[in-house]
Structure formats: C-alpha cells, structure tokens
Coordinates of C-alpha atoms and ligand atoms in Angstrom, one line a residue:
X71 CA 13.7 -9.9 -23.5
X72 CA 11.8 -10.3 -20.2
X73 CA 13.3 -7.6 -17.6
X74 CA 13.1 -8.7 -13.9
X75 CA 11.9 -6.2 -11.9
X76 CA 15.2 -4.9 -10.6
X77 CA 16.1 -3.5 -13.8
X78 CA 12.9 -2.3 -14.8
X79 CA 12.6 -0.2 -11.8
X80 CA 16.0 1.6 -13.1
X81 CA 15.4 2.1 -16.5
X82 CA 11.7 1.6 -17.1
X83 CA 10.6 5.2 -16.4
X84 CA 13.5 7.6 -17.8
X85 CA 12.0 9.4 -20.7
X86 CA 14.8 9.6 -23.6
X87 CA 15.1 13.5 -23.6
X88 CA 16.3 14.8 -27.2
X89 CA 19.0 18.0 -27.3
X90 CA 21.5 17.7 -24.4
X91 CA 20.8 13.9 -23.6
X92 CA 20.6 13.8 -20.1
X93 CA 20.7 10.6 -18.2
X94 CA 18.5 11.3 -15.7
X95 CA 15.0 12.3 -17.7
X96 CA 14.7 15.8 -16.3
X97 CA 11.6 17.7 -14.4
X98 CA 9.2 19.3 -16.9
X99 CA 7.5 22.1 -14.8
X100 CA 5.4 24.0 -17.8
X101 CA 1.8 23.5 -17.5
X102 CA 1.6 23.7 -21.5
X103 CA 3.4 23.2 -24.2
X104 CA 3.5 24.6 -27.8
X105 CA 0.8 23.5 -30.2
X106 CA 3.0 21.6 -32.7
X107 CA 2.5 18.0 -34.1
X108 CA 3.1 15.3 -31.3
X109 CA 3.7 17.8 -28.7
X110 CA 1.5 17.5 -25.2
X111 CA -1.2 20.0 -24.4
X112 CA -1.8 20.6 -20.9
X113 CA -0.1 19.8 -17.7
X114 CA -3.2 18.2 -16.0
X115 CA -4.1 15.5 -19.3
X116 CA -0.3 14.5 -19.4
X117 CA 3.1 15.6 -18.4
X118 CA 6.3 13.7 -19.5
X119 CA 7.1 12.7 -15.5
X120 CA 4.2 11.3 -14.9
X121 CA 4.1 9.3 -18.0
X122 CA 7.2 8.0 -17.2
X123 CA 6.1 7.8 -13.5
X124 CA 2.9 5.7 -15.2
X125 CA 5.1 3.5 -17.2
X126 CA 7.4 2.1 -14.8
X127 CA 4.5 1.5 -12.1
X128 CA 2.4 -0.5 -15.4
X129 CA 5.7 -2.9 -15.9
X130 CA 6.7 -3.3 -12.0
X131 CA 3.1 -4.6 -11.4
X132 CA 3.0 -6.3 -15.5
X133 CA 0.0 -4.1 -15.9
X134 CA -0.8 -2.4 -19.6
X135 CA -1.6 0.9 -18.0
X136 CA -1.0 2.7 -14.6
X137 CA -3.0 6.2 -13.8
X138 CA -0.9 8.4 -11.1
X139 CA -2.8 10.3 -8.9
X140 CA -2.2 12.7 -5.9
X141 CA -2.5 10.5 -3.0
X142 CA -3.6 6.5 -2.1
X143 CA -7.1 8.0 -1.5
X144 CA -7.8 9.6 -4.9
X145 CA -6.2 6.6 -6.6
X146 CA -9.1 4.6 -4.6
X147 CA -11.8 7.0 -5.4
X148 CA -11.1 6.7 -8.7
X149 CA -12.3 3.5 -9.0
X150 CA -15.1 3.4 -6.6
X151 CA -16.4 6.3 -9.0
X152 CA -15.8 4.7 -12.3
X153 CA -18.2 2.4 -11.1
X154 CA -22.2 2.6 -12.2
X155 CA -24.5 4.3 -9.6
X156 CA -25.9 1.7 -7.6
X157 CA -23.1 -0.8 -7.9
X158 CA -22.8 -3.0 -5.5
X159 CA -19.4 -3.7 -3.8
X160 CA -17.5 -5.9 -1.5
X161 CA -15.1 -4.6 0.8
X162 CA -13.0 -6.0 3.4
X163 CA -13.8 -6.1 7.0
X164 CA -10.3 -5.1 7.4
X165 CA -9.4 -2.3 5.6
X166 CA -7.6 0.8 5.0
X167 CA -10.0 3.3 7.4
X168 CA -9.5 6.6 4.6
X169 CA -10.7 4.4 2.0
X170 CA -13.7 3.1 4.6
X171 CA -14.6 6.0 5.6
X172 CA -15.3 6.9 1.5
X173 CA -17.0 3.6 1.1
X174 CA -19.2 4.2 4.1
X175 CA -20.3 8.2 3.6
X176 CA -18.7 9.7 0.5
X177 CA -20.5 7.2 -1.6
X178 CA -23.3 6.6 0.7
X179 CA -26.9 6.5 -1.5
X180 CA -24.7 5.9 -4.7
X181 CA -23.1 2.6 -3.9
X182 CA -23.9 -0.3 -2.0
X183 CA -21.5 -1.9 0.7
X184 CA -20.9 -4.8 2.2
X185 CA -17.9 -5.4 4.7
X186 CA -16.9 -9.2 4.5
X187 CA -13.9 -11.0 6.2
X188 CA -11.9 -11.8 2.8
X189 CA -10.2 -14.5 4.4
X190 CA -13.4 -16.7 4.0
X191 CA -13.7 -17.4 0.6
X192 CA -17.1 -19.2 1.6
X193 CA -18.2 -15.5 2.9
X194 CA -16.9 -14.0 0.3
X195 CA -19.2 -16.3 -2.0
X196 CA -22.1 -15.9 -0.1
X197 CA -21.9 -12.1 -0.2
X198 CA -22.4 -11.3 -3.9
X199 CA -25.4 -10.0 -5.4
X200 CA -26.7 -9.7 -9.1
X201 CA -25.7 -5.8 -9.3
X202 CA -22.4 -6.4 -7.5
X203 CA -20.0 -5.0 -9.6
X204 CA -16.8 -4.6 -7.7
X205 CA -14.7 -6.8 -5.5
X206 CA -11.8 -4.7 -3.6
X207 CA -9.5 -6.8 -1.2
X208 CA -6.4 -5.1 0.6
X209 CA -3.3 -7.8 1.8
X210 CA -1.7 -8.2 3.9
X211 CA -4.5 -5.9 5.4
X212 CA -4.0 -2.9 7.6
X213 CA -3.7 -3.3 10.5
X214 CA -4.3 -6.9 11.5
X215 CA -2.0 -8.1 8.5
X216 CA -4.6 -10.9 7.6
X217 CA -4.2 -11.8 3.9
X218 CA -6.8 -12.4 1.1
X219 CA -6.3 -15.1 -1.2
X220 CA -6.6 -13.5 -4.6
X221 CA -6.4 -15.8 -7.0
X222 CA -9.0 -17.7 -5.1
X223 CA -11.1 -14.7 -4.5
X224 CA -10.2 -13.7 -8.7
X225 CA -11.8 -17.3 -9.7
X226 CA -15.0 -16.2 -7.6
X227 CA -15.2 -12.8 -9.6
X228 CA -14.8 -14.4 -12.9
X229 CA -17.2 -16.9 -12.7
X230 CA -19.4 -14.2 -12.0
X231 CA -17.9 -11.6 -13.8
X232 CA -16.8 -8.9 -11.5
X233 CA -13.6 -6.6 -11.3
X234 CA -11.4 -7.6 -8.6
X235 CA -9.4 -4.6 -7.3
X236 CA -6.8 -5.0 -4.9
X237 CA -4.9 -2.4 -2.3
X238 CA -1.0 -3.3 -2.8
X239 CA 0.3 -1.0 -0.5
X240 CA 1.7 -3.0 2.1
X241 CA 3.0 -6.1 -0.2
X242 CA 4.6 -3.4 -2.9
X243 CA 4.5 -4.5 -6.3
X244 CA 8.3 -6.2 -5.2
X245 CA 6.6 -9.1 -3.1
X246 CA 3.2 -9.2 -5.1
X247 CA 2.1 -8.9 -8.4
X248 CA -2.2 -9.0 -8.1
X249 CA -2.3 -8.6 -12.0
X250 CA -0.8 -12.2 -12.3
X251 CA -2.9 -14.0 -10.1
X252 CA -6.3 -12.9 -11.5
X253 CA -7.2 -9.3 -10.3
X254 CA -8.4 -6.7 -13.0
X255 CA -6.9 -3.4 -11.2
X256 CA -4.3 -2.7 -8.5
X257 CA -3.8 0.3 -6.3
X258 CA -1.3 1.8 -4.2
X259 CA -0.8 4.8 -2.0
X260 CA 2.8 5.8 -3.5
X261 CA 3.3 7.6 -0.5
X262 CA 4.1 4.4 1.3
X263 CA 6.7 2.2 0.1
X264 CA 6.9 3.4 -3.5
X265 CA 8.1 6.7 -2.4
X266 CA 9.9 5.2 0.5
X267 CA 11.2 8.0 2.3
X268 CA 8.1 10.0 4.1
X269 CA 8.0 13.0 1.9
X270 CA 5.4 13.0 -0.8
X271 CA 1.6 11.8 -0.9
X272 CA 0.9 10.0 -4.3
X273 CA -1.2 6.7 -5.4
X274 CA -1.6 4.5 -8.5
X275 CA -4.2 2.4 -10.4
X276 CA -2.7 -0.4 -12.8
X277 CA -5.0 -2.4 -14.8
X278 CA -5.0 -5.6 -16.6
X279 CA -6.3 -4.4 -19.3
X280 CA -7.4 -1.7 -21.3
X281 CA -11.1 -2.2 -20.2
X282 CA -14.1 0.6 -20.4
X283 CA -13.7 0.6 -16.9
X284 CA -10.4 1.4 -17.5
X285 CA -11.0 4.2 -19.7
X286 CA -13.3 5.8 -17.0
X287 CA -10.5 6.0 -15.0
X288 CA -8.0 7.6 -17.1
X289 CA -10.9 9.8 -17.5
X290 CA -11.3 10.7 -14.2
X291 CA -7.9 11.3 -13.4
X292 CA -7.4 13.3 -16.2
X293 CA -10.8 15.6 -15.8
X294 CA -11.3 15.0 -12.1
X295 CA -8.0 16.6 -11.9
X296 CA -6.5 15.0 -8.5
X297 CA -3.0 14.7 -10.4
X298 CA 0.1 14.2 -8.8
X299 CA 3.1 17.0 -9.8
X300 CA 6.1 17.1 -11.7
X301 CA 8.0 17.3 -8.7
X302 CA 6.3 14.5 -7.1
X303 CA 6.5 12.2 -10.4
X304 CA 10.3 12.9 -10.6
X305 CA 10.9 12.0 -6.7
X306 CA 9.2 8.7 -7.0
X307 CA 10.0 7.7 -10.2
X308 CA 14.2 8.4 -8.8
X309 CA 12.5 6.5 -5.2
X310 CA 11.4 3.5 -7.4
X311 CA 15.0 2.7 -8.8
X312 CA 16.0 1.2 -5.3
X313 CA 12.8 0.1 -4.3
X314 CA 13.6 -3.7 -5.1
X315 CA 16.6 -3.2 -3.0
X316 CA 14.9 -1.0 0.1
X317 CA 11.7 -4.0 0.0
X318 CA 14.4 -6.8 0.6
X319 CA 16.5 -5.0 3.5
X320 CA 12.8 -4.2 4.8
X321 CA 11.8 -7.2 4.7
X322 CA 14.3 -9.1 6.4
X323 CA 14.6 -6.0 9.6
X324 CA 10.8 -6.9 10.1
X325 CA 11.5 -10.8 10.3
X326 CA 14.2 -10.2 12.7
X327 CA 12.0 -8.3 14.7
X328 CA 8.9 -10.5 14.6
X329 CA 11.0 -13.4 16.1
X330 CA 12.4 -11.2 18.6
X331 CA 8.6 -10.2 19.3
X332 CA 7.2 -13.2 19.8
X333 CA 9.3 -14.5 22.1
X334 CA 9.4 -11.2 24.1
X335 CA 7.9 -10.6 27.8
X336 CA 5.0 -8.2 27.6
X337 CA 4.2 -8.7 24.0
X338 CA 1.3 -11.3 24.0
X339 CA 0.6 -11.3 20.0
X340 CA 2.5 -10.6 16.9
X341 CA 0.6 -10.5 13.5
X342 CA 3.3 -10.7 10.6
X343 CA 2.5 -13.1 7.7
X344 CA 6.0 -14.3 7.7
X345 CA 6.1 -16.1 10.7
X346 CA 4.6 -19.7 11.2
X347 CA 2.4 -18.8 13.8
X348 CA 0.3 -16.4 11.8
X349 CA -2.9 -17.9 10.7
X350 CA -2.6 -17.4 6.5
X351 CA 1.4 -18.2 6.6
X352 CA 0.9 -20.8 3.8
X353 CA -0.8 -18.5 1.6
X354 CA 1.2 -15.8 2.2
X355 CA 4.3 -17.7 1.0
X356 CA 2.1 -18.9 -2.0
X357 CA 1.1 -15.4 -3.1
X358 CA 3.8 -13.3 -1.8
X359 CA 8.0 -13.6 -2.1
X360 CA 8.6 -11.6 0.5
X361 CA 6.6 -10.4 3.6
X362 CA 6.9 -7.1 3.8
X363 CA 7.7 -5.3 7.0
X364 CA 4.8 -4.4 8.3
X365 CA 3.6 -5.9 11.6
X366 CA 1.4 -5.7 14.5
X367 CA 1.9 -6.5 17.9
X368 CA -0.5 -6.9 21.0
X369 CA 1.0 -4.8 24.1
X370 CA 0.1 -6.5 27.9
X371 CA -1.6 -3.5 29.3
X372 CA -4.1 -1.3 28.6
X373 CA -3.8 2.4 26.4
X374 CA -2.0 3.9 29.1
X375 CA 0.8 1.6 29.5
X376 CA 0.9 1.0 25.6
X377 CA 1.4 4.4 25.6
X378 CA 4.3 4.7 27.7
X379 CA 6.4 1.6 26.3
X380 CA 6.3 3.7 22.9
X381 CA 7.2 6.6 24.3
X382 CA 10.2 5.0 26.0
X383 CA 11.7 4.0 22.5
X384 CA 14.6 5.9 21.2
X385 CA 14.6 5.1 17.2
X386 CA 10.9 4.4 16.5
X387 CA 9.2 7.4 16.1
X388 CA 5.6 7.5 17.0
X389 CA 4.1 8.7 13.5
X390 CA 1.4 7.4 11.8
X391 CA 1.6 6.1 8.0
X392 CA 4.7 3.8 7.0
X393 CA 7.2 2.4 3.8
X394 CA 9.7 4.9 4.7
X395 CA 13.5 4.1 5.5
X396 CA 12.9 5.2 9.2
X397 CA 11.3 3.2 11.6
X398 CA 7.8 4.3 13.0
X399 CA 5.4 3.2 15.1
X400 CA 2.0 4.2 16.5
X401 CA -1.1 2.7 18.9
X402 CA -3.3 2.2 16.0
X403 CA -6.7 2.8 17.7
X404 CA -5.6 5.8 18.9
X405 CA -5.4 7.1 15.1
X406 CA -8.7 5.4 13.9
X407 CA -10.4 7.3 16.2
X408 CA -13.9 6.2 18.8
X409 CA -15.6 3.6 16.2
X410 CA -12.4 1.6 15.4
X411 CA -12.4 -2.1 16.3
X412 CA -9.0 -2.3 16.8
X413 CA -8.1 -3.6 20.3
X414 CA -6.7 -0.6 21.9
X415 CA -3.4 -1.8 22.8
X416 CA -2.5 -3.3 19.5
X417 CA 0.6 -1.8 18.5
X418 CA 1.4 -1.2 14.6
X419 CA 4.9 -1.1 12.9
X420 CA 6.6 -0.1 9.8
X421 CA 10.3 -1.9 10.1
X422 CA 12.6 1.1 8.4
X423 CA 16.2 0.4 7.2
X424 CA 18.1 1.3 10.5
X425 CA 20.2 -1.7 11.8
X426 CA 17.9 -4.5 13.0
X427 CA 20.2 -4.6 16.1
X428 CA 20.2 -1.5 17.1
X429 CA 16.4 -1.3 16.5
X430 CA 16.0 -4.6 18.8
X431 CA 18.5 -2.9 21.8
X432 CA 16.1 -0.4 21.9
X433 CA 12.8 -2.4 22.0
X434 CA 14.3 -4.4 24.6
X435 CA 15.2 -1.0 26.7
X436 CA 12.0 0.6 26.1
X437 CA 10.1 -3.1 27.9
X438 CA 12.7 -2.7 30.6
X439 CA 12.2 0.4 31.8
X440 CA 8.9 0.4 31.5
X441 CA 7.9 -0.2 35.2
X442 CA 10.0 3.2 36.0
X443 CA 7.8 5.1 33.8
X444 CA 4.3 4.0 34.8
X445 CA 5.5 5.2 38.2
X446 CA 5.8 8.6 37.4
Ligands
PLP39 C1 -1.9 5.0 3.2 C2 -2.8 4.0 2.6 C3 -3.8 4.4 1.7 C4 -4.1 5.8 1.4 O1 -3.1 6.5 0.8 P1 -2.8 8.1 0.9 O2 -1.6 8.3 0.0 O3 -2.6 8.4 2.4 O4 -4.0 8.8 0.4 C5 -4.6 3.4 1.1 N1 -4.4 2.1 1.4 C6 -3.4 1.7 2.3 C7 -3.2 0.2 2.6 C8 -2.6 2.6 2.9 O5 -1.6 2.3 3.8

C-alpha cells in the first residue's frame, strides 16, 4: 500500500525495539555492540537512529537509500568527493555560498567548475564538456529564490549521461520530490527545515539508486567519518513526524507575507516563487506543491538603512540560517562577506510558525518608524 508522505514521516523511521516494546524507538548511545550474529559493530559504520533516521529521509524523498551526515556541508562534500579527480561539474550561479566556497578552493586542482545560471536550459546545454561528470542544481536557490527546472535540466544529463544532484533544502522533500522528476541524488542540510527548530546541524544524500557512485558515498560517510549522533538522529527523526504539517503552516505565513510585501511602501522587490510576479512562477507550480517560505525582499535604501528597518522589528530575529518555527531574518550580503554579488540591501527571510498577523503588525511598525531611527 502506497503511504503518502504524512504517514510515512510518522511511522517510517521508528525502529521496532524487541524486550520492553517501546513506542517511541529509543536512543542507542553505545559506540559498539556485542559481537553476536546480526548485531552492529561500531557506532560510526551504523547505529540503529541513524538507520532509522536514513530510512524515513529514503521514503519521504522515494529514494532507495539516504546517507545522514553531520551537517548540509558534509552531505555536499560527499558527493563532490565521490566523484573522479578531474571531473568536471556544473554548478549554479546561484548557490549555497558554504557549498561554493568548497567547489571553488577545497576542491580546487581536483575538480573543474563551471558556474552557470540553471535557469537557462540553453546555458546549461552549452556548458557541458566530455569529462563533465556532475550536474548540481539548488531550487528555489538561496538567496535569489530563482528555480531550476529539473526534469528539464535531468533530460539534458541523461542524454549525456551525467548525475544530476540537487540541493532540496529550501523546497523540503514535502513540496519537492527531485528523485521523481529525473535527478540521480538529492541533498539537504537537516539543520534547516527537516530539523525545524534551530538546534542541531545535520544533512542527507538520497539516491535513486543503488549506483557505484552511490556506494562511494556510503563509503565516505562511513570511513570519512562526518556522521551525525545518536542524539541528533533521534531529534530529527521525532522533528520529521510534523514536518508535513510545520511545511504547510510555513508555507502559507510566507504567502501572506509576500502579498503584504509587494504591495508595501519601501520594499521595491520581493523574490518568492509563489507569487505571479516572480519570473519561474509557472514552473514552480509545475515542480513544486507548495512554495516554501523562504523569500527575499529588496529594501529602498542603502546597508545602513536596511540595517535599521531590521533592527526595528520585534519578532524577526536577525540570525542567519532558516526552517525553524521562529521567524528570522538577516541582510544577506552582510553574511556572504566582500565577494558576494548580492545587492546589499536585499533582505532574506525564513517565515517561522508565529501568527502571520502578528508577524505583519510588526513589519508594518518596523517601516513606520523607520524615519525616527535613521535620525538618531
Ligand atoms: C544551510 C544550507 C546548506 C549547508 O548546510 P549546513 O547544515 O549548514 O552545513 C546547504 N545548502 C543550503 C541550501 C542551505 O540552506
């Protein structure tokens, strides 16, 4: 019997536990186990909440396997490794900067890179080689929210035959399910939605299929080591049972706020794939069934003055990273640093679970009062 996602996320990864039978598959904290037949070795190859972690992620995403790891960024690593020295790969122009920033000097000399916008499939095209060997899209795409077509981009990659790999995060495997529209691997940073509430650092690989390619990355998370730990399995394998629910209330805050954004004074853009206006809308809705509740907004003014309408909100806390119930926000180029592109008074958002409402009275406070603060 098919399971739809809500239920799988409840019952998918509890581990029937023989003896007392708990309900609730309990934390197994010992690093090794007695050497009898069928039992688990050691702590780092397997642990029972990680494999239950590792199944539910597989089904949510309708992957055969899923390899935890201990953050986003050594889920990502652990495919740009798997791959051949002197691979070739495509990235996007837009992309997760911790995951760039390994593309463009951890695995300088040992692969090749090429950032292209992965909204043109005709650039996306034109930008293989013979010895490119991976193809990793991110969408909606952090932080400009644009959105890759993957099963467009997937028919490119077969015909040539190259792994597509695409960064989940901001969709959650809720609103999109890469597997079923052509890629080979999907990753996430668990950290984000998955875990939900802003207090663990995990990430995830699930793949298609049980590829060679695939094998090299069990491999690696298994003797690389960069495994998540009991504690952290158990919290977001409990987080995942009301991540169907959390994605939906997230999802419709963030619309509610986009519309009130776009038609606010002193916001000039808003880049959310749920609303008409943005660019891919169309294709979002194709690929996605929900948009998520991330967004990006254009502040009139310059750094400064960006600056201060964030500091004069009450409920959105000025933080960086995002998924969690509470509502945060941040001046993006300040946390990419000198070389980001990002205009410096684009504004990003992760819409938490507080009452739209209230979150609303408070943005349209903060743009009030925001002559008052300059001032000083
Ligand atoms: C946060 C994030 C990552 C990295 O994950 P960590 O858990 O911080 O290592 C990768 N991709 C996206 C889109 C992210 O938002």
């Amino acid at each position: 019997m098919p399971l739809r996602p809500e239920t799988i996320a409840i019952h998918a990864g509890n581990e029937h536990v023989a003896g007392e039978h708990p309900v609730i598959q309990p934390i197994t904290l010992s690093t090794t186990f007695r050497h009898e037949a069928g039992a688990l070795l050691y702590s780092r190859t397997e642990n029972p909440n990680r494999r239950a972690l590792e199944k539910v992620l597989a089904q949510l995403e309708s992957g055969v396997e899923a390899a935890c790891f201990s953050s986003g960024n050594a889920a990502g690593m652990a495919v740009f490794q798997a791959l051949p020295a002197g691979s070739h790969v495509l990235a996007p122009d837009d992309m997760y900067h911790g995951l760039r920033l390994q593309l463009k000097n951890l695995f300088a000399g040992v692969l090749e890179v090429d950032f292209v916008d992965m909204c043109d499939l005709e650039a996306v095209r034109a930008a293989f080689r013979p010895e490119t060997a991976l193809v990793w899209v991110e969408t909606p795409s952090n932080p400009l929210l644009k959105i890759s077509d993957i099963a467009g981009i997937s028919q490119l990659c077969k015909e040539k035959k190259v792994v597509l790999a695409c960064d989940n995060t901001f969709a959650s495997p809720i609103f999109q399910q890469p597997l079923l529209l052509g890629a080979d691997l999907v990753m996430h940073s668990s950290t984000k939605f998955i875990g939900g509430h802003s207090d663990l650092t995990g990430g995830v690989v699930v793949s298609a299929e049980k590829s060679p390619l695939w094998e090299k990355i069990r491999t690696i998370q298994q003797v690389g080591g960069a495994v998540p730990s009991p504690f952290d399995c158990y919290f977001l394998t409990r987080s995942i049972k009301t991540l169907p629910y959390r994605m939906r209330a997230h999802a419709a805050n963030a619309m509610l706020i986009a519309r009130f954004l776009e038609d606010a004074p002193s916001i000039s853009r808003v880049y959310y794939p749920g609303l008409e206006s943005h660019p891919q809308h169309p294709l979002a809705a194709r690929q996605m069934r929900a948009f998520g509740s991330m967004l990006s907004f254009l502040f009139e003014g310059d750094a400064q003055q960006t600056d201060a309408f964030i500091e004069g909100l009450q409920l959105f806390t000025n933080a960086t990273s995002l998924g969690g119930v509470e509502t945060l926000i941040e001046r993006r180029a300040a946390v990419e640093g000198p070389d980001t592109k990002t205009p410096e008074n684009l504004i990003r958002l992760s819409v938490g679970l507080e009452h739209p409402e209230d979150l609303i009275a408070d943005l349209i406070q903060a743009i009030t009062t925001i002559p008052l603060r300059i001032k000083n």
